[in-house]
Coordinates of C-alpha atoms in Angstrom, one line a residue:
T10 CA 0.0 0.0 0.0
L11 CA 2.8 2.4 0.9
N12 CA 4.5 1.8 -2.5
K13 CA 1.3 2.4 -4.4
R14 CA 0.8 5.7 -2.5
L15 CA 4.3 6.8 -3.2
R16 CA 4.1 6.1 -6.9
V17 CA 0.9 8.3 -7.1
L18 CA 2.5 11.1 -5.1
D19 CA 5.7 11.2 -7.2
P20 CA 4.0 13.5 -9.8
L21 CA 3.4 15.9 -6.9
D22 CA 7.1 16.7 -6.4
A23 CA 8.1 20.3 -7.1
T24 CA 9.5 19.6 -10.6
A25 CA 6.6 17.5 -11.8
R26 CA 4.0 19.9 -10.5
Q27 CA 5.0 22.4 -13.1
T28 CA 5.9 20.2 -16.1
K29 CA 3.5 19.0 -18.7
Q30 CA 4.4 15.5 -19.7
K31 CA 3.0 12.8 -21.9
T32 CA 0.9 10.5 -19.7
D33 CA -1.0 7.3 -20.4
L34 CA -4.3 8.1 -18.7
I35 CA -5.3 4.5 -18.6
S36 CA -2.5 3.4 -16.3
W37 CA -2.5 6.8 -14.5
T38 CA -6.2 6.3 -13.7
Q39 CA -5.7 2.8 -12.5
K40 CA -2.9 3.9 -10.2
N41 CA -5.1 6.6 -8.7
L42 CA -7.9 4.2 -8.1
D43 CA -5.4 1.7 -6.5
Y44 CA -4.2 4.5 -4.2
H45 CA -7.7 4.6 -2.7
E46 CA -8.1 0.8 -2.5
G47 CA -8.0 0.7 1.3
Q48 CA -10.5 3.6 1.6
F49 CA -12.9 2.0 -0.8
K50 CA -12.6 -1.3 1.0
R51 CA -13.3 0.3 4.4
H52 CA -16.5 1.9 3.1
G53 CA -17.7 -1.1 1.0
I54 CA -17.3 0.9 -2.2
I55 CA -16.9 -1.2 -5.4
T56 CA -14.9 0.4 -8.2
N57 CA -15.0 -0.4 -11.9
L58 CA -12.7 0.9 -14.6
K59 CA -13.8 0.3 -18.1
I60 CA -11.8 1.1 -21.2
I61 CA -13.4 1.7 -24.6
P62 CA -12.1 0.0 -26.7
S63 CA -10.8 -2.8 -24.5
K64 CA -7.9 -2.2 -22.2
D65 CA -5.6 -4.6 -24.0
S66 CA -5.7 -2.8 -27.3
S67 CA -5.6 0.9 -26.2
K68 CA -3.4 3.6 -24.9
F69 CA -4.7 7.0 -24.1
T70 CA -1.7 9.4 -24.0
V71 CA -2.1 13.2 -23.4
K72 CA 0.2 15.9 -22.3
L73 CA -0.6 17.4 -18.9
V74 CA 0.7 18.2 -15.5
Q75 CA 0.1 15.0 -13.6
G76 CA 0.0 16.6 -10.1
M77 CA -2.8 19.0 -11.3
M78 CA -4.8 16.1 -12.8
V79 CA -4.4 14.3 -9.5
Q80 CA -6.3 17.2 -7.9
I81 CA -9.2 16.8 -10.3
F82 CA -9.4 13.1 -9.7
E83 CA -9.0 13.4 -5.9
N84 CA -11.9 15.9 -5.8
L85 CA -14.2 13.6 -7.7
I86 CA -13.3 10.7 -5.5
S87 CA -13.6 12.6 -2.3
N88 CA -17.1 13.9 -3.2
S89 CA -18.2 10.4 -4.3
V90 CA -16.9 8.8 -1.1
Y91 CA -18.6 11.5 1.1
W92 CA -22.0 11.1 -0.5
L93 CA -21.8 7.3 -0.8
K94 CA -20.9 7.0 2.9
L95 CA -23.8 9.3 3.8
D96 CA -26.3 7.3 1.8
K97 CA -25.1 4.2 3.6
I98 CA -25.4 5.8 7.0
I99 CA -29.0 7.1 6.4
G100 CA -30.0 3.5 5.7
R101 CA -30.1 3.2 1.9
K102 CA -29.7 -0.4 1.3
F103 CA -27.4 -0.5 -1.7
K104 CA -23.9 -1.4 -2.8
P105 CA -22.0 1.8 -3.2
S106 CA -20.0 2.0 -6.4
I107 CA -17.7 4.3 -8.4
N108 CA -17.4 3.7 -12.1
V109 CA -14.8 5.2 -14.4
V110 CA -15.1 4.8 -18.1
I111 CA -12.3 5.9 -20.4
N112 CA -13.3 6.3 -24.0
V113 CA -10.2 6.5 -26.1
H114 CA -12.2 7.4 -29.2
T115 CA -14.1 10.4 -27.8
K116 CA -11.1 11.3 -25.5
Q117 CA -13.3 11.4 -22.4
I118 CA -13.2 10.1 -18.9
L119 CA -16.6 9.6 -17.3
F120 CA -16.6 9.5 -13.6
S121 CA -19.8 8.4 -11.8
D122 CA -21.2 6.9 -8.7
N123 CA -24.5 5.5 -7.6
G124 CA -25.0 8.2 -4.9
P125 CA -27.8 10.8 -4.7
G126 CA -26.5 12.8 -7.7
I127 CA -26.9 16.5 -8.4
E128 CA -30.1 18.1 -9.6
W129 CA -29.8 19.1 -13.3
E130 CA -30.8 22.7 -12.4
R131 CA -27.6 23.0 -10.3
R132 CA -25.2 21.6 -13.0
E133 CA -23.3 24.8 -13.3
E134 CA -23.8 26.1 -9.7
V135 CA -21.7 23.2 -8.3
F136 CA -18.7 24.6 -10.1
E137 CA -19.0 28.1 -8.5
P138 CA -16.7 28.9 -5.7
F139 CA -18.0 28.5 -2.1
R140 CA -21.1 26.6 -3.3
T141 CA -21.7 23.3 -1.4
T142 CA -24.6 21.2 -0.3
K143 CA -22.6 19.6 2.5
P144 CA -23.3 20.7 6.1
P145 CA -21.2 23.5 7.6
G146 CA -17.8 22.2 8.4
D147 CA -17.9 19.3 5.9
G148 CA -17.2 21.3 2.8
K149 CA -15.9 24.6 1.6
G150 CA -17.4 24.5 -1.9
L151 CA -14.1 24.9 -3.6
G152 CA -13.3 21.4 -4.8
L153 CA -15.2 21.4 -8.1
Y154 CA -14.4 25.1 -8.8
I155 CA -10.7 24.3 -8.5
A156 CA -11.0 21.1 -10.5
R157 CA -12.7 23.0 -13.4
E158 CA -10.0 25.8 -13.3
I159 CA -7.3 23.1 -13.5
A160 CA -9.1 21.5 -16.4
K161 CA -9.3 24.9 -18.2
Y162 CA -5.6 25.3 -17.7
H163 CA -5.0 22.1 -19.6
G164 CA -7.5 22.9 -22.4
I165 CA -9.9 20.3 -20.9
S166 CA -13.6 20.6 -20.2
L167 CA -15.1 19.3 -16.9
Y168 CA -18.9 19.2 -16.7
L169 CA -21.8 17.3 -15.4
H170 CA -23.2 14.8 -17.9
Y171 CA -26.9 14.3 -18.4
K172 CA -28.7 12.0 -20.9
K173 CA -31.7 13.6 -22.5
D174 CA -33.7 10.4 -22.5
E175 CA -33.4 9.8 -18.7
E176 CA -36.4 10.3 -16.6
S177 CA -34.4 11.3 -13.6
S178 CA -33.6 15.0 -13.0
V179 CA -30.3 14.3 -11.3
S180 CA -26.9 13.3 -12.6
S181 CA -24.0 11.4 -10.9
T182 CA -21.6 11.5 -13.9
F183 CA -18.8 14.0 -14.4
V184 CA -17.1 14.2 -17.8
I185 CA -13.5 15.1 -18.2
D186 CA -13.4 15.9 -21.9
L187 CA -9.8 15.9 -23.3
M188 CA -10.7 16.4 -26.9
E189 CA -9.0 19.8 -27.1
N190 CA -5.9 18.6 -25.3
R191 CA -3.2 17.2 -27.7

C-alpha cells in the first residue's frame, strides 16, 4: 500500500507539479484508483474501470501536469466517497460504487457513482466557488471550482453529464473531456 501511494505522489514533487508531460491516462487512472483501494474497501465501495475499446488494445496518451490532474481526480473521488458514505449511514440499502469509463475514441473520462446525484438545475452552480450542499464544516465549496479551473488550464472541459432520455432529473456523472488537449 505504501509503495502504491508513493508512486501516485511522485507527480506531486516540485518539478513534476509544473511540467506538462506525456501521460498514459489508462495506467494513470488505475494507479489513482489503486491508491484509494483501502479507503474503498473500508466503506464497502466497489470500483469499476472500463476502457473503450478494450484495455488490451488501447493507450490514451495526453500531455498534462500529472500533479494537477491528481487534484481533479481526488476531488471527484472525495465527493463520491462522502455522499456514498452518507447514503449508507442514512439507511439506503445498496452497494455503493464508483465507475470510471475511459473512452479513447471520444477522448473522455466519465466518472460516476450511484449516490444521490446532483439536480440538473444545479449543474453549473456546483462549479461556482463556495457553493456546497454539504453541512457546515464538511465542505468549503471549492473542490469542483478548483477542479474546473485546473481542467481549463489544460484545455480540458469538466462538466456534469446528463442524458436527455433519462427520466431522472439528477446526474451522478462528471465528464473530463480531453478532446482539445493534444
